[in-house]
Structures are given as structure tokens and as C-alpha cells.
Amino acid sequence: MLRFAVRRLLLLVPILVGLSILVFLFVRALPGGPETALLGENATPQRTAQVREAYGLDRPLPEQYLRYVGQAVQLDFGTSTRYRTPVVDEIQRRFPATIELGVSAMAFAVGVGVPLGFVAARRRGTWIDNLSTAGSLLGIAIPVFVLGFLLKAVFAVELGWLPVAGRQDQQQFFGADHPTGFFVLDGLLTGDLPAAWDAAKHLVLPAIALGTIPLAFITRITRAAVLEVVEADFVRTAEAKGMTRRVVTRRHVLRNAMLPVITIIGLQTGLLLSGAILTENVFAIQGMGQLMAGAIADRDYAVLQGGILFLAVVFVLVNLLVDLSYGLFDPRVRESG
Amino acid sequence: MSLSQVEAADTALEHPEEASAGLTRDAFRRLRRNPLAIVGASLITVFVLVALFAPLLAPYDPVASDLTDIRPGQFPGPSREHLLGLDEQGRDELSRLIYGARYSLLIGVVSTAMGATVGLLLGLLAGAFGGWVDSLVMRAMDVMLAVPGLLLAIGVAALLGRSITSIMIAVAVVNVPVFARLLRSSMLVQGRSDYVLSTRSLGVKRRKIVLGHVLPNSLAPVIVQATLVLATAIVEAAGLAYLGLGSEDPRIPEWGRMLAVTNAYLSSEPLLALWPGLAIVLSVLGFYLLGEALREALDPKLRR
């Protein structure tokens, strides 16, 4: 198990080296540099030179790259040309918003999808099964931003049940304490329950918008996995031994059916990052997606270089965690290590 | 070589094609019986027909704007002249939706074709040569897959500047590793199969085995994937346009951008957000349903 984890982490090294070169070249290939974004098209050559020097952009490319890598391994990604703050601070400020969104979307998807898929399989052919199958086919086909937009139009703008945008009511909770950056958690930690409730309400529509595609996949896979497992010999044996249906379900059916479901959860978690960029845009959530989209528009080299690398590491680590979690459900994986 | 050996070689060479022709016919029969395939194919047919005959179907010019009836934040809704009402520039919404099908279809098909071509070439290189070529290509694909797809697409689109072409390329780039990996793994499976072993033992040249047997037999999953990628390509292209990375010409009726524009009028004209959203969902659903049905039809394991 440990050897497997270490090997997977080592595989990350060549990917990161390749990615760092790619990202480095990419940001420099973008038309118009940060000096144009900062100073506008009509900047004097002197000012332009000053800015380029201040951010080290006047140095030869290999030197710039080596310095970037040297600093990156110390978690120093330089200074954002747009916000004039260290990139690490900016990531630290934005990343919790994206995590909060992703986790609540996944919680929605798993919390609804697994029971729904299970019930659909157990009541195969009934209206519940047909409805969930049709719903999951439709759910996969609805793009995140279309669903988010329609949810916003109906539940926030038309009905006014839920907030339209942002993470928290800025007027009511201005200057609220944020020790962790996760707004719901912060409200609970500081004992400010109205703030936590408000933050949670802001998450509902974005989480549904982002979580619907994973929900559809998880429902389908759970249904298929349960259908396959209930026909397995060991389930018949367990039932023949006189085990109650509940014990058989919990110990044999669910546990074995969870393996493909975890695979799908892992695959979907990776895709969540893409969806989060759009969801954050629809609901004006200041997370990583908005940061990166803004950085491309503003030619914010440092934020792009640091952010893409950071997201790639997160992405690979999530996939690693998913692979490791197989061991929790499957002793065969645990023992083969 | 004795006569019997030649005969054996002939059968071995003929066998895979014969089997695959039978499989194709089988798959097609299964496909026609699947109601989801029928729904998907119908949606695609409507979508393609609308795109092809847009000039005949659209009641108005999609870019002609008439501001006489437009008040800030309030536009005439559905009427007999304008079935879906007017947009913020006083343009006929229905006509814009109809012309929008052209852009969606064009971007979807071209970007899928580009992504598939490059991806398949890379996958073929990796699968056919193996060794360090394989390692090099696949590590490069790993690097691409380590970046969230949309972020990669946004980056490429930003690099190329705002245009329809750059959206096509951006979407294509994201799909390159998908096709490369798929073809490679499919070829690896085929390469280990018995018929390849027997063909090789008969002394057939490697190149002939790869191009004549392994490649054609590895294509079924690729066709399925291409149909599904068409669906995601339409979504990704609409997403990029939604984020403002599409064409710089604001008159172009592109569904993703039409949706984004309505954000400002959401409280007064929510229906204007519904139409482009619906158009995107239905076109995506068509390709998705057909892709899933194809997958079921071609995968013998799912036969039940």
C-alpha cells in the first residue's frame, strides 16, 4: 500500500517537470505581456522596461524558468501582477471557495446518487427505476453552466428563495471572521450561526449545478453495480445461510458494489475542477476558476504559472487518494499492496 | 510453403474481417432496436437539418436588429411575428437559435475531427512502435491530462485570440489525449490476441499486421468515443463562448454567448435564457444518447 503510494507520488515528478515547462512557455506565448495589461497599449518604453525589470521579465528565458522552478519548490510562486500580492496568498484565499463548492457538489452527488441507484436496482423496472434512468441520461447531457444559469433564473431571480451570487451576504456579514476560508465552517467555528447558514444557502444552487453530472453518473453506475452483485454466487450463499437481507445488503452487496462507484467518483472529482470554473462564473464565486480565468485575461504570468501547477498537483493527488481508497473497500488491493 | 499452409494463412487473414463484418451487422441490428438510439438519432437529424437549411427555416435575418420596440431591460416577448420574441438588440430570437445550430454543429464536428485525427495518429505511433516512442507520447498525454480540460481549452483559446477557429482548436486539443490513449490501449489488447499471434507466426509483415488487422479491429471503441466527444465538444465550445472566448463579432448567433448575454436581463426576460439553454441540451443529448447506444451495441459484454 505504502509502496504503491510512493511510486505514484514519484510518477508525479516527470509530469510536473513537463507541465512546468509547458506552462512557462505557454504564458510567455500569450499575446501581450503583463506590462500591456498593467500599463495599457500606450505605455512609454521606459515604463514598460521598468515593469519588465521589476518582475524579472527582462532576463533570458532559461534563467527565468530556472528561477521560477527554484522558487516553486519553496512554494514561492512570485507576485501577482494584477493583485500585487504573493500568488500563494491569492491561492490560499481562493482555493477554499473552490474546495467548498466541489465538496458540497460531490456530497450532493454521492448522497443522492448512491441511494437512488441502489433503490433503482432493487426495484428494477418500476417507475422509480425508469425515472432515475431517464433522469440520469438527461442529467449527463445538461452542461454545468446551462443548468446553473437556469437554476439561478428560477430559484434565485424568479422565486427569490436562494441568493443569486457570491458566497455570503456582503452587507450583513461584512468583515466576518474567516479563520479557515471555508465560509460555512468559519461560521460554525466562530459561533456565528447566521453567517454559517447564509454561506450554506449560497452553496445550494452552485452545488446542485456542479453536482448534477456526477450525480447522473453515480446513479447509473451504482444501479449497474448493484444489479451485477446481487446475481453473484456469494450473495446467494449468504442468503442461503439465512442471513437477513439487511446484513447481506450491507456486508456483501453494498461493499462490493462500491468499487466501480469509487472509480466514477474519482473520475468525476477530476472533472469537477473544469465544471467549477463555469459554476464560479455563473454564481460569481471568487474561487480558483475565477482566479485562473481572470489571470489569462490579465496576462498575470505568476498566477497562471503557480495556479495551473497547483491545480495539476491537486488533481493528481485526488486521483491518488481515490486509488488508495480502493484498499478500504477491497482487501485484495490492500494485501497485494 | 505448402498448399495447406497457404490456405491456413488465407483463413487466418480472412477470419478477423469476416468476424468484424458480422459484428458490425449485429451491432447495427441491436442499435435499431434500442429506443434511445432512435431518440438520439432523431435529435441529431433535426439538429443537422436545422443547421443545413437555416436560411430557409429562419423567418428573419439573425443579425438584423430593429431597436424600435426595445426598451432598456424590456423586450417584446413571443408574438405571432416573432415566435420566441426579440433579444436585447431587437433581433428575432428564433432565427438566431436556428442559425446558432450551424455554429454548434460546425464547431463540434470540426473540433472532434481535428482532435481525433491528431489523437489517433499519436495513439497509432505509441501503439504500433511501443518502447520509448510509446513512453514519450504517453507521458506527453499525461501532462495534458493533468490540467483540468476546460482550463486547457481556455488557455489555448487565449493563446490563439478570440475567434471561432481558436475555439475549435482549443476544444480539439483537449480531446487529443482522450483519443490517443483509447486507440493505444485498444491496440495493445488486439496486439495480444490470438489471431495476431497466428498471423505473425505465418510471417506476415509487422506493418501489414498493424495497419491491416490491429488498427481496423481497434476502431470500434474509437467510433463510440467520437460520438460522445461530439457531445462534450459542443458543451465545451458553448462553455468557452459563454466565458467570452468566442468570436469577437457580437452579431454571431452562438448559443453559449446568447445564454451569457441574458444574464443582465434575467429578472425581466428569463425565457431568453431558456431557449439557448434548451438548444444546447437537446443537441448534446442527441449525440450522447446515440453514443451510449452505440457503445451498448458494440460491446458484447452488454448484450442481454
XYZ file of C-alpha atoms in Angstrom:
641
model
C 0.000 0.000 0.000
C 2.706 2.441 1.057
C 4.969 1.379 -1.800
C 2.135 1.939 -4.215
C 1.526 5.437 -2.839
C 5.211 6.343 -3.011
C 5.509 5.044 -6.558
C 2.501 7.068 -7.621
C 3.940 10.193 -5.990
C 7.230 9.674 -7.812
C 5.357 9.416 -11.108
C 4.143 12.920 -10.375
C 7.667 14.325 -10.740
C 8.096 13.928 -14.536
C 4.539 15.155 -15.070
C 5.260 18.257 -13.017
C 8.532 18.961 -14.820
C 6.825 18.635 -18.197
C 3.921 20.722 -17.033
C 6.099 23.460 -15.577
C 7.940 23.856 -18.899
C 4.690 23.818 -20.816
C 3.026 26.367 -18.553
C 6.116 28.554 -18.548
C 6.273 28.635 -22.344
C 2.514 28.982 -22.632
C 2.231 32.129 -20.532
C 5.061 33.737 -22.480
C 3.434 32.823 -25.779
C 0.232 34.648 -24.815
C -0.166 37.751 -26.957
C 0.586 40.888 -24.915
C 2.516 40.579 -21.664
C 1.627 41.693 -18.135
C 3.121 45.115 -18.837
C 0.477 45.715 -21.518
C -2.253 44.522 -19.169
C -0.922 46.771 -16.390
C 0.009 49.890 -18.315
C -2.281 49.740 -21.328
C -1.348 49.874 -25.009
C 0.084 53.384 -24.911
C 2.723 52.910 -22.209
C 6.078 54.632 -22.701
C 9.012 52.318 -23.455
C 10.674 53.434 -20.211
C 7.709 52.454 -18.031
C 7.384 49.151 -19.877
C 11.053 48.397 -19.295
C 10.679 49.291 -15.615
C 7.760 46.901 -15.164
C 9.507 44.117 -17.066
C 12.567 44.560 -14.889
C 10.556 44.652 -11.664
C 9.009 41.264 -12.458
C 12.236 39.798 -13.854
C 10.814 39.559 -17.371
C 13.909 41.160 -18.927
C 16.060 38.134 -18.108
C 16.762 35.351 -20.649
C 14.070 32.654 -20.770
C 16.149 29.752 -19.369
C 17.146 31.962 -16.435
C 13.525 32.946 -15.839
C 12.492 29.297 -15.952
C 15.172 28.132 -13.504
C 14.274 30.889 -11.090
C 10.593 30.014 -11.382
C 11.293 26.339 -10.635
C 13.707 27.189 -7.831
C 11.112 29.358 -6.167
C 8.233 26.996 -6.878
C 9.809 24.135 -4.940
C 9.891 26.531 -1.967
C 6.195 27.241 -2.596
C 7.034 30.725 -3.779
C 5.182 31.420 -6.996
C 6.096 35.083 -7.225
C 3.868 38.128 -7.116
C 0.621 38.593 -8.992
C 0.903 41.474 -11.420
C -2.798 42.131 -11.087
C -3.333 41.999 -7.330
C 0.275 42.895 -6.343
C 0.066 40.157 -3.715
C 2.045 36.907 -3.457
C 0.455 34.233 -5.642
C 0.490 31.807 -2.710
C -1.688 34.202 -0.692
C -4.085 34.567 -3.584
C -4.362 30.777 -3.974
C -4.821 30.416 -0.237
C -7.626 32.951 -0.333
C -9.398 31.446 -3.381
C -8.851 27.732 -3.046
C -11.189 27.180 -0.063
C -14.088 28.579 -2.091
C -13.464 26.019 -4.844
C -12.994 23.168 -2.350
C -16.173 24.147 -0.528
C -18.050 24.175 -3.824
C -16.523 20.897 -5.024
C -17.092 19.062 -1.753
C -20.713 20.147 -1.471
C -21.322 19.239 -5.121
C -19.801 15.797 -4.564
C -21.701 15.349 -1.294
C -24.903 16.112 -3.178
C -23.973 13.713 -5.978
C -22.971 10.827 -3.700
C -25.669 11.486 -1.094
C -28.440 11.369 -3.676
C -26.843 9.172 -6.354
C -25.859 6.108 -4.328
C -29.247 5.628 -2.595
C -31.091 6.417 -5.823
C -29.026 3.943 -7.840
C -29.466 1.325 -5.123
C -33.241 1.745 -4.978
C -33.456 1.746 -8.775
C -31.570 -1.559 -8.924
C -33.613 -3.162 -6.165
C -36.879 -2.035 -7.757
C -35.765 -2.787 -11.274
C -38.373 -1.996 -13.912
C -40.626 0.070 -11.637
C -41.402 3.755 -12.176
C -38.646 4.715 -9.746
C -36.103 2.826 -11.845
C -37.358 4.285 -15.118
C -37.462 7.798 -13.714
C -33.936 7.613 -12.344
C -32.608 6.125 -15.593
C -34.255 8.827 -17.711
C -33.156 11.494 -15.235
C -29.553 10.366 -15.290
C -29.453 10.320 -19.090
C -30.752 13.893 -19.128
C -28.503 14.914 -16.232
C -25.360 13.917 -18.093
C -26.422 15.959 -21.117
C -27.054 19.244 -19.267
C -23.915 21.407 -19.287
C -22.950 22.852 -15.923
C -23.362 26.443 -16.975
C -26.763 25.881 -18.596
C -28.128 24.174 -15.509
C -26.564 26.762 -13.199
C -27.999 29.547 -15.269
C -31.489 28.048 -15.315
C -31.400 27.262 -11.586
C -30.337 30.823 -10.921
C -33.089 32.202 -13.151
C -35.805 30.139 -11.466
C -34.849 29.779 -7.791
C -32.873 32.947 -7.213
C -34.241 35.568 -9.616
C -37.872 34.474 -10.173
C -38.735 32.877 -6.839
C -36.153 34.596 -4.666
C -35.726 31.515 -2.466
C -31.953 31.430 -2.631
C -29.208 34.017 -3.168
C -28.215 34.898 -6.740
C -24.446 35.101 -6.411
C -21.385 35.190 -4.173
C -20.509 33.190 -1.068
C -22.073 35.282 1.663
C -24.325 38.299 2.051
C -21.711 41.054 1.879
C -23.826 43.693 3.620
C -24.992 41.580 6.505
C -21.750 39.767 7.201
C -19.200 42.317 6.108
C -15.922 41.855 7.970
C -16.971 38.466 9.368
C -14.085 36.440 10.767
C -12.693 33.797 8.373
C -10.049 31.719 10.118
C -10.123 28.875 7.556
C -11.565 30.474 4.436
C -14.325 27.835 4.308
C -17.276 30.126 4.996
C -19.706 27.545 6.386
C -17.022 26.107 8.650
C -15.894 29.587 9.689
C -19.412 30.487 10.781
C -19.621 27.326 12.887
C -16.145 27.816 14.374
C -16.718 31.433 15.356
C -20.163 30.580 16.692
C -21.792 32.865 14.136
C -24.613 30.523 13.128
C -26.488 33.025 10.921
C -23.291 33.509 8.914
C -22.832 29.754 8.509
C -26.474 29.353 7.462
C -26.153 32.197 4.982
C -22.983 30.702 3.488
C -24.694 27.302 3.228
C -27.655 28.852 1.408
C -25.233 30.427 -1.072
C -23.836 26.971 -1.788
C -27.099 25.185 -2.595
C -27.614 26.208 -6.235
C -23.930 26.083 -7.256
C -23.580 22.646 -5.641
C -26.626 21.297 -7.479
C -25.429 22.795 -10.762
C -21.952 21.334 -10.398
C -23.087 18.071 -8.810
C -25.736 17.022 -11.312
C -23.437 15.426 -13.888
C -21.557 13.380 -11.236
C -24.942 12.566 -9.697
C -26.152 11.149 -13.003
C -23.012 9.042 -13.462
C -23.012 7.804 -9.862
C -26.688 6.809 -10.046
C -26.128 4.832 -13.235
C -23.000 3.093 -12.014
C -24.483 2.259 -8.612
C -27.525 0.751 -10.285
C -25.414 -1.323 -12.673
C -23.017 -2.438 -9.918
C -25.785 -3.479 -7.539
C -27.570 -5.396 -10.300
C -24.382 -7.277 -11.031
C -23.518 -8.021 -7.406
C -26.956 -9.300 -6.378
C -26.614 -12.009 -9.001
C -23.227 -13.114 -7.664
C -22.795 -16.525 -6.071
C -21.587 -15.197 -2.743
C -24.799 -13.227 -2.308
C -26.874 -16.333 -2.965
C -24.702 -18.244 -0.496
C -25.114 -15.553 2.124
C -28.864 -15.587 1.653
C -28.919 -19.377 1.748
C -27.022 -19.299 5.036
C -30.031 -17.492 6.421
C -28.510 -14.048 6.794
C -31.068 -11.294 6.947
C -31.478 -9.181 3.859
C -30.147 -6.140 5.674
C -26.903 -7.823 6.645
C -26.442 -9.241 3.160
C -27.038 -5.811 1.689
C -24.638 -4.061 3.985
C -21.854 -6.606 4.134
C -21.894 -8.074 0.672
C -23.928 -6.119 -1.846
C -23.056 -2.543 -0.954
C -19.428 -3.197 -0.174
C -18.782 -4.938 -3.481
C -20.906 -2.566 -5.472
C -18.920 0.378 -4.118
C -15.768 -0.416 -6.113
C -16.919 0.835 -9.521
C -18.748 3.667 -7.771
C -15.495 4.889 -6.225
C -13.828 4.782 -9.624
C -16.547 7.014 -11.021
C -16.353 9.339 -8.008
C -12.630 9.693 -8.640
C -13.022 10.360 -12.350
C -15.768 12.875 -11.675
C -13.760 14.651 -8.979
C -11.156 15.417 -11.616
C -13.813 16.782 -13.937
C -15.241 18.895 -11.120
C -12.369 21.354 -11.497
C -13.409 22.117 -15.075
C -17.020 22.461 -14.065
C -16.077 24.653 -11.122
C -14.607 27.261 -13.473
C -18.005 27.636 -15.133
C -20.014 27.362 -11.925
C -17.918 30.043 -10.270
C -18.542 32.246 -13.274
C -22.331 31.720 -13.235
C -22.641 32.406 -9.498
C -19.807 34.974 -9.217
C -17.898 32.894 -6.652
C -14.356 34.151 -6.180
C -12.619 30.784 -6.329
C -9.716 29.257 -8.253
C -11.658 29.098 -11.502
C -12.375 32.816 -11.496
C -8.775 33.474 -10.479
C -7.392 31.476 -13.404
C -9.839 32.842 -15.973
C -9.028 36.367 -14.794
C -5.296 35.630 -14.864
C -5.474 34.578 -18.516
C -7.360 37.746 -19.402
C -4.868 39.924 -17.488
C -1.759 38.023 -18.605
C -0.931 37.509 -14.938
C 2.080 35.224 -15.580
C 2.832 34.417 -11.959
C -0.736 33.473 -11.085
C -1.034 31.322 -14.218
C 2.270 29.522 -13.627
C 1.550 28.916 -9.968
C -2.163 28.225 -10.314
C -2.031 25.689 -13.136
C 0.784 23.810 -11.422
C -1.100 23.878 -8.135
C -4.327 22.610 -9.719
C -2.456 19.844 -11.520
C -0.924 18.668 -8.239
C -4.339 18.733 -6.569
C -5.812 16.816 -9.496
C -3.156 14.086 -9.360
C -3.365 13.842 -5.564
C -7.144 13.434 -5.710
C -6.718 10.587 -8.177
C -4.114 9.024 -5.889
C -6.462 9.241 -2.900
C -9.169 7.591 -4.958
C -6.847 4.726 -5.879
C -5.781 4.327 -2.266
C -9.380 4.261 -1.096
C -9.925 1.037 -3.049
C -7.995 -0.647 -0.266
C -10.629 0.396 2.240
C -13.276 -1.498 0.345
C -11.312 -4.289 -1.245
C -8.972 -6.417 0.895
C -7.430 -7.889 -2.259
C -5.997 -4.470 -3.151
C -4.908 -3.913 0.456
C -2.914 -7.086 0.606
C -1.314 -7.011 -2.831
C -0.028 -3.522 -1.943
C 5.261 -23.063 -48.364
C 2.907 -25.957 -48.918
C -0.618 -25.500 -50.188
C -2.204 -26.265 -46.835
C -0.050 -23.631 -45.176
C -1.122 -21.038 -47.718
C -4.721 -21.964 -47.122
C -4.256 -21.645 -43.396
C -2.701 -18.254 -43.882
C -5.607 -17.152 -46.041
C -8.174 -18.207 -43.481
C -6.243 -16.511 -40.724
C -6.140 -13.351 -42.770
C -9.768 -13.512 -43.715
C -11.056 -14.510 -40.371
C -10.906 -11.162 -38.490
C -12.615 -9.221 -41.291
C -15.337 -11.793 -41.584
C -15.923 -11.704 -37.878
C -15.915 -7.928 -37.784
C -18.403 -7.669 -40.672
C -20.706 -9.995 -38.768
C -20.224 -7.973 -35.623
C -20.993 -4.742 -37.428
C -24.207 -6.136 -38.821
C -25.084 -7.480 -35.405
C -24.337 -4.165 -33.784
C -26.439 -2.279 -36.300
C -29.392 -4.569 -35.673
C -29.078 -4.064 -31.931
C -28.826 -0.340 -32.485
C -32.069 -0.175 -34.441
C -33.912 -1.964 -31.660
C -32.721 0.445 -28.980
C -35.265 3.236 -28.409
C -32.529 5.507 -27.004
C -30.617 5.198 -30.260
C -33.737 6.186 -32.197
C -34.329 9.226 -29.982
C -30.670 10.218 -30.221
C -30.523 9.774 -33.982
C -33.752 11.758 -34.408
C -32.431 14.638 -32.317
C -29.227 14.675 -34.345
C -31.162 14.538 -37.633
C -33.309 17.516 -36.631
C -30.232 19.389 -35.432
C -28.332 18.738 -38.673
C -31.338 19.597 -40.865
C -31.899 22.853 -38.989
C -28.230 23.729 -39.395
C -28.192 22.861 -43.116
C -31.415 24.635 -44.027
C -31.111 27.568 -41.624
C -31.593 30.183 -44.387
C -34.864 28.516 -45.430
C -36.172 27.905 -41.913
C -35.294 31.170 -40.211
C -38.115 33.693 -40.556
C -35.774 36.673 -40.193
C -32.176 37.697 -40.706
C -30.367 36.590 -37.499
C -28.178 39.698 -37.372
C -30.672 42.350 -38.455
C -31.604 44.377 -35.427
C -34.651 46.573 -35.087
C -34.494 48.697 -31.973
C -37.902 50.388 -32.370
C -39.624 48.165 -29.803
C -36.689 47.739 -27.433
C -36.747 49.496 -24.043
C -33.892 49.088 -21.546
C -34.329 45.716 -19.842
C -37.655 45.086 -21.565
C -38.123 43.476 -24.925
C -41.256 42.312 -26.712
C -41.901 38.688 -25.771
C -43.323 35.971 -28.013
C -45.774 37.211 -30.616
C -47.207 35.994 -33.904
C -44.457 37.779 -35.867
C -41.656 36.706 -33.530
C -42.498 33.289 -32.085
C -39.810 33.434 -29.387
C -39.671 37.211 -29.085
C -36.800 39.601 -29.653
C -33.419 39.739 -27.960
C -31.725 42.773 -26.410
C -30.699 44.092 -29.825
C -34.159 43.648 -31.295
C -33.179 40.554 -33.272
C -35.537 37.640 -33.838
C -34.664 35.034 -31.184
C -35.931 32.054 -33.187
C -33.852 32.981 -36.229
C -30.774 33.356 -34.060
C -31.375 29.944 -32.484
C -31.752 28.355 -35.917
C -28.540 29.909 -37.221
C -26.852 29.047 -33.929
C -27.238 25.353 -34.803
C -24.791 25.957 -37.669
C -22.063 27.200 -35.363
C -22.617 24.489 -32.781
C -22.575 21.716 -35.362
C -19.626 23.148 -37.256
C -17.523 23.679 -34.134
C -18.484 20.279 -32.725
C -17.725 18.316 -35.881
C -14.545 20.153 -36.874
C -13.025 20.122 -33.395
C -13.853 16.446 -32.875
C -12.357 15.599 -36.266
C -9.194 17.576 -35.503
C -8.823 16.119 -32.014
C -9.485 12.600 -33.283
C -7.031 12.895 -36.184
C -4.134 14.130 -34.077
C -5.009 11.862 -31.162
C -5.344 8.779 -33.350
C -2.038 9.472 -35.086
C -0.309 9.770 -31.712
C -2.090 6.682 -30.409
C -1.121 4.765 -33.546
C 2.515 5.825 -33.120
C 2.519 4.732 -29.490
C 0.611 1.517 -30.076
C 2.484 0.450 -33.198
C 6.033 1.215 -32.124
C 5.901 0.725 -28.374
C 9.139 1.248 -26.446
C 10.422 4.769 -26.000
C 8.057 6.234 -28.612
C 5.175 4.884 -26.581
C 6.628 6.267 -23.325
C 7.289 9.680 -24.818
C 3.841 10.070 -26.369
C 2.000 8.769 -23.338
C 3.916 10.933 -20.849
C 3.087 13.944 -23.000
C -0.573 12.906 -22.883
C -0.319 12.538 -19.091
C 0.903 16.110 -18.836
C -2.058 17.310 -20.895
C -4.481 15.268 -18.827
C -3.061 16.725 -15.611
C -4.592 20.083 -16.479
C -8.364 20.366 -15.998
C -9.818 20.182 -19.516
C -11.624 23.490 -19.564
C -8.592 25.316 -18.191
C -6.504 23.838 -21.007
C -9.106 24.919 -23.538
C -9.287 28.432 -22.070
C -5.513 28.640 -22.236
C -5.338 27.549 -25.875
C -8.197 29.867 -26.822
C -6.435 32.769 -25.076
C -3.217 31.916 -26.871
C -4.858 31.980 -30.304
C -7.035 35.037 -29.799
C -10.813 35.315 -29.964
C -12.311 33.550 -32.971
C -14.401 30.537 -33.907
C -11.285 28.829 -35.246
C -9.450 29.180 -31.961
C -12.425 27.679 -30.104
C -12.324 24.717 -32.495
C -8.608 24.223 -31.905
C -8.953 24.681 -28.150
C -11.655 22.018 -27.929
C -9.688 19.737 -30.247
C -6.537 19.985 -28.112
C -8.432 18.838 -25.013
C -9.613 15.719 -26.838
C -6.257 14.704 -28.307
C -5.103 12.684 -25.255
C -8.514 11.016 -24.991
C -8.243 9.542 -28.487
C -4.532 8.800 -28.222
C -4.958 6.769 -25.039
C -8.022 4.984 -26.295
C -6.519 3.826 -29.575
C -3.274 2.799 -27.908
C -4.911 0.683 -25.218
C -7.314 -0.798 -27.737
C -4.364 -1.702 -29.994
C -2.471 -3.245 -27.090
C -5.416 -5.517 -26.372
C -5.726 -6.501 -30.029
C -1.963 -6.969 -30.295
C -2.037 -9.656 -27.629
C -4.885 -11.572 -29.197
C -4.518 -14.996 -30.746
C -5.243 -14.018 -34.316
C -2.313 -11.565 -34.274
C -0.055 -14.263 -32.902
C -1.133 -16.691 -35.602
C -0.759 -14.082 -38.345
C 2.687 -13.206 -37.095
C 3.694 -16.842 -36.899
C 2.764 -17.126 -40.564
C 5.378 -14.496 -41.328
C 3.072 -11.611 -42.214
C 4.937 -8.293 -42.037
C 4.551 -6.252 -38.903
C 3.342 -3.226 -40.825
C 0.664 -5.264 -42.514
C -0.474 -6.751 -39.218
C -0.699 -3.340 -37.548
C -2.416 -1.479 -40.392
C -4.426 -4.344 -41.811
C -5.604 -6.111 -38.681
C -4.854 -4.459 -35.355
C -5.897 -0.951 -36.379
C -9.256 -1.798 -38.008
C -10.173 -4.047 -35.110
C -9.272 -1.337 -32.589
C -11.534 1.273 -34.107
C -14.895 0.293 -32.587
C -14.288 1.997 -29.219
C -12.918 4.991 -31.116
C -16.152 5.421 -33.064
C -18.159 5.261 -29.845
C -15.849 7.761 -28.228
C -16.048 10.125 -31.193
C -19.825 10.283 -30.877
C -19.563 11.011 -27.165
C -16.775 13.538 -27.750
C -19.032 15.340 -30.222
C -21.428 15.883 -27.327
C -18.718 17.190 -24.998
C -17.190 19.277 -27.802
C -20.492 21.112 -28.244
C -20.649 21.665 -24.478
C -17.040 22.837 -24.268
C -17.403 25.179 -27.232
C -20.572 26.653 -25.772
C -18.810 26.960 -22.406
C -15.889 28.844 -23.937
C -18.290 31.154 -25.766
C -20.210 31.568 -22.517
C -16.987 32.686 -20.812
C -16.482 35.258 -23.557
C -13.745 33.482 -25.525
C -15.759 33.030 -28.717
C -15.777 35.158 -31.817
C -15.202 38.859 -31.332
C -18.129 39.660 -33.603
C -21.094 40.125 -31.222
C -23.596 39.604 -34.029
C -22.730 35.931 -34.456
C -25.581 33.860 -33.012
C -23.707 31.384 -30.831
C -25.803 29.566 -28.220
C -23.289 29.817 -25.381
C -22.885 33.537 -25.824
C -26.628 34.066 -26.281
C -27.062 32.459 -22.874
C -24.348 34.564 -21.243
C -25.800 37.803 -22.609
C -29.174 37.183 -20.975
C -27.555 37.351 -17.529
C -28.225 41.079 -17.472
C -31.928 40.630 -18.283
C -32.595 37.544 -16.208
C -35.188 39.192 -13.974
C -37.261 40.676 -16.813
C -36.717 38.176 -19.649
C -35.987 34.732 -18.155
C -37.328 32.979 -21.279
C -34.451 34.336 -23.345
C -32.124 32.232 -21.171
C -34.279 29.139 -21.591
C -34.144 28.873 -25.400
C -30.363 28.738 -25.974
C -30.042 26.523 -22.889
C -32.620 24.120 -24.285
C -30.967 24.127 -27.698
C -27.613 23.181 -26.182
C -29.132 20.436 -24.020
C -31.111 18.830 -26.870
C -28.203 18.769 -29.316
C -25.865 17.364 -26.667
C -28.454 14.809 -25.608
C -28.751 13.567 -29.206
C -25.068 12.743 -29.572
C -24.879 11.431 -26.056
C -27.794 9.015 -26.447
C -26.527 7.756 -29.790
C -23.019 7.336 -28.377
C -24.292 5.348 -25.407
C -26.465 3.185 -27.637
C -23.505 2.574 -29.965
C -21.393 1.571 -27.017
C -24.009 -0.907 -25.896
C -24.435 -2.259 -29.409
C -20.705 -2.753 -29.977
C -19.841 -4.122 -26.559
C -20.647 -7.842 -26.466
C -20.465 -7.786 -22.674
C -23.521 -5.554 -22.501
C -25.598 -7.836 -24.713
C -28.543 -9.001 -22.695
